[in-house]
Amino acid sequence: TGATSVGKLVMRAASDNLVPVTLELGGKSPVFISETAEVEDVAAKLMLGKAMNAGQICVSPDYCFIPESMVEGFVQACKNVIALHYPTVVENPDFVAVINERHFHRISTYISEARQAGIRVEELNPAAEEWDNSKVHKVPLHLIIDPTDDLKCMQDEIFGPILNVKTYRNFNDAVSYVQKRPKPLAMYYFGKSESELGSLLERTSAGGMTVNDVTMHVACDDMPFGGVGASGMGHYHG
């Protein structure tokens, strides 16, 4: 279990003795939010899923697509969810730290790079706490709105408390965006449209998928769990 770059090294070493390997490699797991979805329900499930272990989970949502008309309501709903469940961050034992100083710096750099590029960044920090120089490595959840693809936050797997939010006008354009990129470990859809869901299943590929929730497919011990393509091979569970 780990990054794709490390998985290649493991597989190369295993090939010397033809040792079979199971590789679970993560990736940038997308979320599709339909105009048929209820924004408060989406925000509640997505924020609690993203806050779990401060986003340091292989199937954590990495970026989401949302209709342009819904983005402001979504941002406010996300703020409300965090304010309710995590009124403080830095001294809150229920909010997990980033694992070490290197990753704290990495996550902080994604945020600062987006801000310097003039990208809208929403910091979900209800108590307005100082966290930049925190020795406890606590980073509040951040929403990066419409980041450009040249930013590090859209190139690297986040594996931390950031959610990239990309707006769309046409659902098919969002599907095409994911279709052209490496296959993720997980994919999520919020909505009530059978045609949209069918299009996702027909046109894209991921290790696993949850509909109208996030991360929960991993909790099904009887169902195989693993990646495809760049997100791995073989399965746990099952």
PDB file of N, CA, C and O in Angstrom, residues 31-97:
ATOM      1  N   VAL A  31     -14.895  13.046  -7.389  1.00  0.00           N
ATOM      2  CA  VAL A  31     -16.287  13.031  -6.940  1.00  0.00           C
ATOM      3  C   VAL A  31     -17.114  13.800  -7.971  1.00  0.00           C
ATOM      4  O   VAL A  31     -16.762  14.918  -8.340  1.00  0.00           O
ATOM      5  N   PHE A  32     -18.195  13.187  -8.424  1.00  0.00           N
ATOM      6  CA  PHE A  32     -19.111  13.852  -9.348  1.00  0.00           C
ATOM      7  C   PHE A  32     -20.371  14.240  -8.584  1.00  0.00           C
ATOM      8  O   PHE A  32     -21.051  13.382  -8.025  1.00  0.00           O
ATOM      9  N   ILE A  33     -20.674  15.532  -8.554  1.00  0.00           N
ATOM     10  CA  ILE A  33     -21.884  16.027  -7.898  1.00  0.00           C
ATOM     11  C   ILE A  33     -22.854  16.473  -8.982  1.00  0.00           C
ATOM     12  O   ILE A  33     -22.567  17.390  -9.754  1.00  0.00           O
ATOM     13  N   SER A  34     -23.979  15.822  -9.049  1.00  0.00           N
ATOM     14  CA  SER A  34     -24.983  16.107 -10.064  1.00  0.00           C
ATOM     15  C   SER A  34     -25.854  17.284  -9.654  1.00  0.00           C
ATOM     16  O   SER A  34     -26.000  17.587  -8.462  1.00  0.00           O
ATOM     17  N   GLU A  35     -26.455  17.939 -10.626  1.00  0.00           N
ATOM     18  CA  GLU A  35     -27.419  19.000 -10.309  1.00  0.00           C
ATOM     19  C   GLU A  35     -28.673  18.420  -9.659  1.00  0.00           C
ATOM     20  O   GLU A  35     -29.473  19.159  -9.089  1.00  0.00           O
ATOM     21  N   THR A  36     -28.825  17.072  -9.713  1.00  0.00           N
ATOM     22  CA  THR A  36     -29.959  16.419  -9.061  1.00  0.00           C
ATOM     23  C   THR A  36     -29.670  16.098  -7.594  1.00  0.00           C
ATOM     24  O   THR A  36     -30.539  15.588  -6.894  1.00  0.00           O
ATOM     25  N   ALA A  37     -28.448  16.380  -7.122  1.00  0.00           N
ATOM     26  CA  ALA A  37     -28.077  16.068  -5.741  1.00  0.00           C
ATOM     27  C   ALA A  37     -28.545  17.168  -4.790  1.00  0.00           C
ATOM     28  O   ALA A  37     -28.744  18.319  -5.189  1.00  0.00           O
ATOM     29  N   GLU A  38     -28.715  16.816  -3.520  1.00  0.00           N
ATOM     30  CA  GLU A  38     -29.061  17.781  -2.475  1.00  0.00           C
ATOM     31  C   GLU A  38     -27.757  18.259  -1.830  1.00  0.00           C
ATOM     32  O   GLU A  38     -27.036  17.474  -1.207  1.00  0.00           O
ATOM     33  N   VAL A  39     -27.480  19.535  -1.977  1.00  0.00           N
ATOM     34  CA  VAL A  39     -26.161  20.055  -1.641  1.00  0.00           C
ATOM     35  C   VAL A  39     -25.817  19.890  -0.162  1.00  0.00           C
ATOM     36  O   VAL A  39     -24.657  19.616   0.187  1.00  0.00           O
ATOM     37  N   GLU A  40     -26.796  20.012   0.738  1.00  0.00           N
ATOM     38  CA  GLU A  40     -26.513  19.846   2.171  1.00  0.00           C
ATOM     39  C   GLU A  40     -26.113  18.416   2.489  1.00  0.00           C
ATOM     40  O   GLU A  40     -25.212  18.166   3.300  1.00  0.00           O
ATOM     41  N   ASP A  41     -26.771  17.458   1.854  1.00  0.00           N
ATOM     42  CA  ASP A  41     -26.445  16.043   2.066  1.00  0.00           C
ATOM     43  C   ASP A  41     -25.052  15.738   1.535  1.00  0.00           C
ATOM     44  O   ASP A  41     -24.267  15.042   2.181  1.00  0.00           O
ATOM     45  N   VAL A  42     -24.742  16.272   0.357  1.00  0.00           N
ATOM     46  CA  VAL A  42     -23.420  16.058  -0.237  1.00  0.00           C
ATOM     47  C   VAL A  42     -22.337  16.636   0.670  1.00  0.00           C
ATOM     48  O   VAL A  42     -21.330  15.981   0.955  1.00  0.00           O
ATOM     49  N   ALA A  43     -22.536  17.873   1.124  1.00  0.00           N
ATOM     50  CA  ALA A  43     -21.529  18.533   1.959  1.00  0.00           C
ATOM     51  C   ALA A  43     -21.296  17.770   3.257  1.00  0.00           C
ATOM     52  O   ALA A  43     -20.151  17.606   3.697  1.00  0.00           O
ATOM     53  N   ALA A  44     -22.378  17.288   3.865  1.00  0.00           N
ATOM     54  CA  ALA A  44     -22.242  16.558   5.130  1.00  0.00           C
ATOM     55  C   ALA A  44     -21.401  15.304   4.950  1.00  0.00           C
ATOM     56  O   ALA A  44     -20.453  15.048   5.710  1.00  0.00           O
ATOM     57  N   LYS A  45     -21.709  14.518   3.939  1.00  0.00           N
ATOM     58  CA  LYS A  45     -20.992  13.254   3.728  1.00  0.00           C
ATOM     59  C   LYS A  45     -19.575  13.489   3.206  1.00  0.00           C
ATOM     60  O   LYS A  45     -18.630  12.810   3.628  1.00  0.00           O
ATOM     61  N   LEU A  46     -19.438  14.445   2.322  1.00  0.00           N
ATOM     62  CA  LEU A  46     -18.132  14.698   1.718  1.00  0.00           C
ATOM     63  C   LEU A  46     -17.152  15.302   2.722  1.00  0.00           C
ATOM     64  O   LEU A  46     -15.982  14.906   2.787  1.00  0.00           O
ATOM     65  N   MET A  47     -17.620  16.244   3.546  1.00  0.00           N
ATOM     66  CA  MET A  47     -16.741  16.870   4.524  1.00  0.00           C
ATOM     67  C   MET A  47     -16.326  15.904   5.628  1.00  0.00           C
ATOM     68  O   MET A  47     -15.173  15.871   6.046  1.00  0.00           O
ATOM     69  N   LEU A  48     -17.266  15.095   6.110  1.00  0.00           N
ATOM     70  CA  LEU A  48     -16.910  14.132   7.160  1.00  0.00           C
ATOM     71  C   LEU A  48     -15.989  13.047   6.600  1.00  0.00           C
ATOM     72  O   LEU A  48     -15.074  12.580   7.277  1.00  0.00           O
ATOM     73  N   GLY A  49     -16.213  12.662   5.349  1.00  0.00           N
ATOM     74  CA  GLY A  49     -15.320  11.690   4.715  1.00  0.00           C
ATOM     75  C   GLY A  49     -13.936  12.262   4.491  1.00  0.00           C
ATOM     76  O   GLY A  49     -12.924  11.586   4.692  1.00  0.00           O
ATOM     77  N   LYS A  50     -13.888  13.535   4.097  1.00  0.00           N
ATOM     78  CA  LYS A  50     -12.606  14.183   3.839  1.00  0.00           C
ATOM     79  C   LYS A  50     -11.863  14.470   5.143  1.00  0.00           C
ATOM     80  O   LYS A  50     -10.631  14.410   5.202  1.00  0.00           O
ATOM     81  N   ALA A  51     -12.592  14.792   6.208  1.00  0.00           N
ATOM     82  CA  ALA A  51     -11.957  15.083   7.496  1.00  0.00           C
ATOM     83  C   ALA A  51     -11.433  13.825   8.178  1.00  0.00           C
ATOM     84  O   ALA A  51     -10.579  13.914   9.069  1.00  0.00           O
ATOM     85  N   MET A  52     -11.940  12.667   7.775  1.00  0.00           N
ATOM     86  CA  MET A  52     -11.484  11.407   8.370  1.00  0.00           C
ATOM     87  C   MET A  52      -9.977  11.246   8.186  1.00  0.00           C
ATOM     88  O   MET A  52      -9.475  11.263   7.073  1.00  0.00           O
ATOM     89  N   ASN A  53      -9.268  11.148   9.284  1.00  0.00           N
ATOM     90  CA  ASN A  53      -7.799  11.045   9.279  1.00  0.00           C
ATOM     91  C   ASN A  53      -7.154  12.206   8.519  1.00  0.00           C
ATOM     92  O   ASN A  53      -6.076  12.047   7.936  1.00  0.00           O
ATOM     93  N   ALA A  54      -7.834  13.368   8.529  1.00  0.00           N
ATOM     94  CA  ALA A  54      -7.344  14.574   7.849  1.00  0.00           C
ATOM     95  C   ALA A  54      -7.015  14.307   6.384  1.00  0.00           C
ATOM     96  O   ALA A  54      -6.048  14.840   5.832  1.00  0.00           O
ATOM     97  N   GLY A  55      -7.820  13.464   5.756  1.00  0.00           N
ATOM     98  CA  GLY A  55      -7.642  13.186   4.336  1.00  0.00           C
ATOM     99  C   GLY A  55      -6.526  12.214   4.020  1.00  0.00           C
ATOM    100  O   GLY A  55      -6.232  11.943   2.850  1.00  0.00           O
ATOM    101  N   GLN A  56      -5.892  11.663   5.047  1.00  0.00           N
ATOM    102  CA  GLN A  56      -4.767  10.738   4.844  1.00  0.00           C
ATOM    103  C   GLN A  56      -5.272   9.302   4.755  1.00  0.00           C
ATOM    104  O   GLN A  56      -4.938   8.436   5.567  1.00  0.00           O
ATOM    105  N   ILE A  57      -6.104   9.082   3.734  1.00  0.00           N
ATOM    106  CA  ILE A  57      -6.689   7.771   3.452  1.00  0.00           C
ATOM    107  C   ILE A  57      -6.595   7.557   1.944  1.00  0.00           C
ATOM    108  O   ILE A  57      -6.847   8.485   1.166  1.00  0.00           O
ATOM    109  N   CYS A  58      -6.271   6.357   1.523  1.00  0.00           N
ATOM    110  CA  CYS A  58      -6.035   6.094   0.102  1.00  0.00           C
ATOM    111  C   CYS A  58      -7.257   6.367  -0.768  1.00  0.00           C
ATOM    112  O   CYS A  58      -7.118   6.708  -1.939  1.00  0.00           O
ATOM    113  N   VAL A  59      -8.465   6.229  -0.219  1.00  0.00           N
ATOM    114  CA  VAL A  59      -9.681   6.457  -1.003  1.00  0.00           C
ATOM    115  C   VAL A  59     -10.324   7.798  -0.682  1.00  0.00           C
ATOM    116  O   VAL A  59     -11.472   8.054  -1.035  1.00  0.00           O
ATOM    117  N   SER A  60      -9.608   8.680   0.002  1.00  0.00           N
ATOM    118  CA  SER A  60     -10.140   9.986   0.338  1.00  0.00           C
ATOM    119  C   SER A  60     -10.449  10.774  -0.934  1.00  0.00           C
ATOM    120  O   SER A  60      -9.658  10.756  -1.889  1.00  0.00           O
ATOM    121  N   PRO A  61     -11.588  11.472  -0.999  1.00  0.00           N
ATOM    122  CA  PRO A  61     -11.882  12.302  -2.173  1.00  0.00           C
ATOM    123  C   PRO A  61     -10.773  13.316  -2.402  1.00  0.00           C
ATOM    124  O   PRO A  61     -10.329  13.983  -1.472  1.00  0.00           O
ATOM    125  N   ASP A  62     -10.328  13.439  -3.642  1.00  0.00           N
ATOM    126  CA  ASP A  62      -9.221  14.328  -3.980  1.00  0.00           C
ATOM    127  C   ASP A  62      -9.721  15.610  -4.641  1.00  0.00           C
ATOM    128  O   ASP A  62      -9.272  16.702  -4.309  1.00  0.00           O
ATOM    129  N   TYR A  63     -10.638  15.450  -5.579  1.00  0.00           N
ATOM    130  CA  TYR A  63     -11.234  16.620  -6.223  1.00  0.00           C
ATOM    131  C   TYR A  63     -12.665  16.294  -6.619  1.00  0.00           C
ATOM    132  O   TYR A  63     -13.020  15.125  -6.791  1.00  0.00           O
ATOM    133  N   CYS A  64     -13.500  17.333  -6.715  1.00  0.00           N
ATOM    134  CA  CYS A  64     -14.901  17.088  -7.058  1.00  0.00           C
ATOM    135  C   CYS A  64     -15.344  18.030  -8.162  1.00  0.00           C
ATOM    136  O   CYS A  64     -14.787  19.115  -8.352  1.00  0.00           O
ATOM    137  N   PHE A  65     -16.340  17.581  -8.901  1.00  0.00           N
ATOM    138  CA  PHE A  65     -16.984  18.391  -9.930  1.00  0.00           C
ATOM    139  C   PHE A  65     -18.363  18.790  -9.432  1.00  0.00           C
ATOM    140  O   PHE A  65     -19.111  17.945  -8.921  1.00  0.00           O
ATOM    141  N   ILE A  66     -18.718  20.063  -9.603  1.00  0.00           N
ATOM    142  CA  ILE A  66     -20.017  20.535  -9.167  1.00  0.00           C
ATOM    143  C   ILE A  66     -20.534  21.555 -10.183  1.00  0.00           C
ATOM    144  O   ILE A  66     -19.741  22.332 -10.751  1.00  0.00           O
ATOM    145  N   PRO A  67     -21.846  21.572 -10.447  1.00  0.00           N
ATOM    146  CA  PRO A  67     -22.380  22.582 -11.371  1.00  0.00           C
ATOM    147  C   PRO A  67     -22.064  23.991 -10.890  1.00  0.00           C
ATOM    148  O   PRO A  67     -22.074  24.266  -9.687  1.00  0.00           O
ATOM    149  N   GLU A  68     -21.784  24.887 -11.827  1.00  0.00           N
ATOM    150  CA  GLU A  68     -21.446  26.274 -11.480  1.00  0.00           C
ATOM    151  C   GLU A  68     -22.508  26.900 -10.583  1.00  0.00           C
ATOM    152  O   GLU A  68     -22.189  27.644  -9.658  1.00  0.00           O
ATOM    153  N   SER A  69     -23.762  26.590 -10.866  1.00  0.00           N
ATOM    154  CA  SER A  69     -24.869  27.216 -10.133  1.00  0.00           C
ATOM    155  C   SER A  69     -24.957  26.770  -8.682  1.00  0.00           C
ATOM    156  O   SER A  69     -25.630  27.404  -7.870  1.00  0.00           O
ATOM    157  N   MET A  70     -24.265  25.684  -8.322  1.00  0.00           N
ATOM    158  CA  MET A  70     -24.378  25.122  -6.977  1.00  0.00           C
ATOM    159  C   MET A  70     -23.175  25.408  -6.087  1.00  0.00           C
ATOM    160  O   MET A  70     -23.185  25.091  -4.903  1.00  0.00           O
ATOM    161  N   VAL A  71     -22.126  25.995  -6.649  1.00  0.00           N
ATOM    162  CA  VAL A  71     -20.855  26.065  -5.919  1.00  0.00           C
ATOM    163  C   VAL A  71     -20.945  26.928  -4.662  1.00  0.00           C
ATOM    164  O   VAL A  71     -20.397  26.560  -3.607  1.00  0.00           O
ATOM    165  N   GLU A  72     -21.642  28.053  -4.712  1.00  0.00           N
ATOM    166  CA  GLU A  72     -21.701  28.918  -3.531  1.00  0.00           C
ATOM    167  C   GLU A  72     -22.475  28.254  -2.395  1.00  0.00           C
ATOM    168  O   GLU A  72     -22.081  28.332  -1.225  1.00  0.00           O
ATOM    169  N   GLY A  73     -23.580  27.600  -2.731  1.00  0.00           N
ATOM    170  CA  GLY A  73     -24.338  26.865  -1.720  1.00  0.00           C
ATOM    171  C   GLY A  73     -23.534  25.726  -1.135  1.00  0.00           C
ATOM    172  O   GLY A  73     -23.613  25.436   0.067  1.00  0.00           O
ATOM    173  N   PHE A  74     -22.724  25.085  -1.978  1.00  0.00           N
ATOM    174  CA  PHE A  74     -21.885  23.974  -1.529  1.00  0.00           C
ATOM    175  C   PHE A  74     -20.809  24.462  -0.556  1.00  0.00           C
ATOM    176  O   PHE A  74     -20.591  23.860   0.499  1.00  0.00           O
ATOM    177  N   VAL A  75     -20.147  25.567  -0.896  1.00  0.00           N
ATOM    178  CA  VAL A  75     -19.099  26.122  -0.021  1.00  0.00           C
ATOM    179  C   VAL A  75     -19.680  26.469   1.339  1.00  0.00           C
ATOM    180  O   VAL A  75     -19.100  26.140   2.387  1.00  0.00           O
ATOM    181  N   GLN A  76     -20.829  27.115   1.360  1.00  0.00           N
ATOM    182  CA  GLN A  76     -21.440  27.500   2.631  1.00  0.00           C
ATOM    183  C   GLN A  76     -21.862  26.273   3.426  1.00  0.00           C
ATOM    184  O   GLN A  76     -21.687  26.224   4.653  1.00  0.00           O
ATOM    185  N   ALA A  77     -22.403  25.272   2.745  1.00  0.00           N
ATOM    186  CA  ALA A  77     -22.817  24.039   3.427  1.00  0.00           C
ATOM    187  C   ALA A  77     -21.611  23.325   4.031  1.00  0.00           C
ATOM    188  O   ALA A  77     -21.696  22.779   5.144  1.00  0.00           O
ATOM    189  N   CYS A  78     -20.480  23.340   3.337  1.00  0.00           N
ATOM    190  CA  CYS A  78     -19.256  22.732   3.862  1.00  0.00           C
ATOM    191  C   CYS A  78     -18.787  23.468   5.120  1.00  0.00           C
ATOM    192  O   CYS A  78     -18.379  22.841   6.111  1.00  0.00           O
ATOM    193  N   LYS A  79     -18.847  24.782   5.093  1.00  0.00           N
ATOM    194  CA  LYS A  79     -18.467  25.577   6.268  1.00  0.00           C
ATOM    195  C   LYS A  79     -19.364  25.234   7.462  1.00  0.00           C
ATOM    196  O   LYS A  79     -18.880  25.118   8.604  1.00  0.00           O
ATOM    197  N   ASN A  80     -20.656  25.066   7.195  1.00  0.00           N
ATOM    198  CA  ASN A  80     -21.596  24.756   8.274  1.00  0.00           C
ATOM    199  C   ASN A  80     -21.296  23.397   8.900  1.00  0.00           C
ATOM    200  O   ASN A  80     -21.362  23.233  10.125  1.00  0.00           O
ATOM    201  N   VAL A  81     -20.961  22.415   8.063  1.00  0.00           N
ATOM    202  CA  VAL A  81     -20.667  21.062   8.562  1.00  0.00           C
ATOM    203  C   VAL A  81     -19.424  21.077   9.446  1.00  0.00           C
ATOM    204  O   VAL A  81     -19.410  20.505  10.543  1.00  0.00           O
ATOM    205  N   ILE A  82     -18.367  21.726   8.976  1.00  0.00           N
ATOM    206  CA  ILE A  82     -17.122  21.781   9.749  1.00  0.00           C
ATOM    207  C   ILE A  82     -17.325  22.556  11.050  1.00  0.00           C
ATOM    208  O   ILE A  82     -16.827  22.157  12.115  1.00  0.00           O
ATOM    209  N   ALA A  83     -18.060  23.659  10.994  1.00  0.00           N
ATOM    210  CA  ALA A  83     -18.306  24.450  12.208  1.00  0.00           C
ATOM    211  C   ALA A  83     -19.055  23.627  13.249  1.00  0.00           C
ATOM    212  O   ALA A  83     -18.826  23.773  14.459  1.00  0.00           O
ATOM    213  N   LEU A  84     -19.935  22.762  12.790  1.00  0.00           N
ATOM    214  CA  LEU A  84     -20.711  21.922  13.711  1.00  0.00           C
ATOM    215  C   LEU A  84     -19.850  20.823  14.336  1.00  0.00           C
ATOM    216  O   LEU A  84     -19.893  20.605  15.550  1.00  0.00           O
ATOM    217  N   HIS A  85     -19.052  20.155  13.528  1.00  0.00           N
ATOM    218  CA  HIS A  85     -18.315  18.977  14.014  1.00  0.00           C
ATOM    219  C   HIS A  85     -16.896  19.298  14.492  1.00  0.00           C
ATOM    220  O   HIS A  85     -16.362  18.592  15.343  1.00  0.00           O
ATOM    221  N   TYR A  86     -16.297  20.344  13.922  1.00  0.00           N
ATOM    222  CA  TYR A  86     -14.925  20.713  14.297  1.00  0.00           C
ATOM    223  C   TYR A  86     -14.852  22.222  14.541  1.00  0.00           C
ATOM    224  O   TYR A  86     -14.246  22.956  13.751  1.00  0.00           O
ATOM    225  N   PRO A  87     -15.471  22.723  15.625  1.00  0.00           N
ATOM    226  CA  PRO A  87     -15.459  24.164  15.900  1.00  0.00           C
ATOM    227  C   PRO A  87     -14.051  24.702  16.133  1.00  0.00           C
ATOM    228  O   PRO A  87     -13.804  25.891  15.959  1.00  0.00           O
ATOM    229  N   THR A  88     -13.126  23.845  16.537  1.00  0.00           N
ATOM    230  CA  THR A  88     -11.706  24.198  16.615  1.00  0.00           C
ATOM    231  C   THR A  88     -10.906  23.109  15.922  1.00  0.00           C
ATOM    232  O   THR A  88     -11.403  21.994  15.701  1.00  0.00           O
ATOM    233  N   VAL A  89      -9.661  23.430  15.598  1.00  0.00           N
ATOM    234  CA  VAL A  89      -8.820  22.482  14.861  1.00  0.00           C
ATOM    235  C   VAL A  89      -7.506  22.208  15.587  1.00  0.00           C
ATOM    236  O   VAL A  89      -7.186  21.070  15.928  1.00  0.00           O
ATOM    237  N   VAL A  90      -6.735  23.250  15.854  1.00  0.00           N
ATOM    238  CA  VAL A  90      -5.356  23.089  16.330  1.00  0.00           C
ATOM    239  C   VAL A  90      -5.279  22.331  17.649  1.00  0.00           C
ATOM    240  O   VAL A  90      -4.444  21.435  17.815  1.00  0.00           O
ATOM    241  N   GLU A  91      -6.136  22.660  18.586  1.00  0.00           N
ATOM    242  CA  GLU A  91      -6.087  21.998  19.892  1.00  0.00           C
ATOM    243  C   GLU A  91      -7.181  20.941  20.038  1.00  0.00           C
ATOM    244  O   GLU A  91      -7.441  20.463  21.144  1.00  0.00           O
ATOM    245  N   ASN A  92      -7.801  20.567  18.958  1.00  0.00           N
ATOM    246  CA  ASN A  92      -8.921  19.627  18.984  1.00  0.00           C
ATOM    247  C   ASN A  92      -8.408  18.189  18.844  1.00  0.00           C
ATOM    248  O   ASN A  92      -7.885  17.820  17.795  1.00  0.00           O
ATOM    249  N   PRO A  93      -8.549  17.351  19.881  1.00  0.00           N
ATOM    250  CA  PRO A  93      -8.052  15.969  19.796  1.00  0.00           C
ATOM    251  C   PRO A  93      -8.824  15.116  18.794  1.00  0.00           C
ATOM    252  O   PRO A  93      -8.362  14.037  18.414  1.00  0.00           O
ATOM    253  N   ASP A  94      -9.981  15.597  18.359  1.00  0.00           N
ATOM    254  CA  ASP A  94     -10.769  14.851  17.376  1.00  0.00           C
ATOM    255  C   ASP A  94     -10.384  15.169  15.937  1.00  0.00           C
ATOM    256  O   ASP A  94     -10.884  14.535  15.008  1.00  0.00           O
ATOM    257  N   PHE A  95      -9.516  16.165  15.750  1.00  0.00           N
ATOM    258  CA  PHE A  95      -9.062  16.509  14.402  1.00  0.00           C
ATOM    259  C   PHE A  95      -7.616  16.048  14.264  1.00  0.00           C
ATOM    260  O   PHE A  95      -6.742  16.458  15.014  1.00  0.00           O
ATOM    261  N   VAL A  96      -7.381  15.194  13.289  1.00  0.00           N
ATOM    262  CA  VAL A  96      -6.094  14.493  13.168  1.00  0.00           C
ATOM    263  C   VAL A  96      -5.024  15.398  12.562  1.00  0.00           C
ATOM    264  O   VAL A  96      -5.300  16.215  11.684  1.00  0.00           O
ATOM    265  N   ALA A  97      -3.793  15.230  13.008  1.00  0.00           N
ATOM    266  CA  ALA A  97      -2.658  15.973  12.467  1.00  0.00           C
ATOM    267  C   ALA A  97      -2.164  15.346  11.169  1.00  0.00           C
ATOM    268  O   ALA A  97      -2.378  14.160  10.906  1.00  0.00           O
TER     269      ALA A  97
END
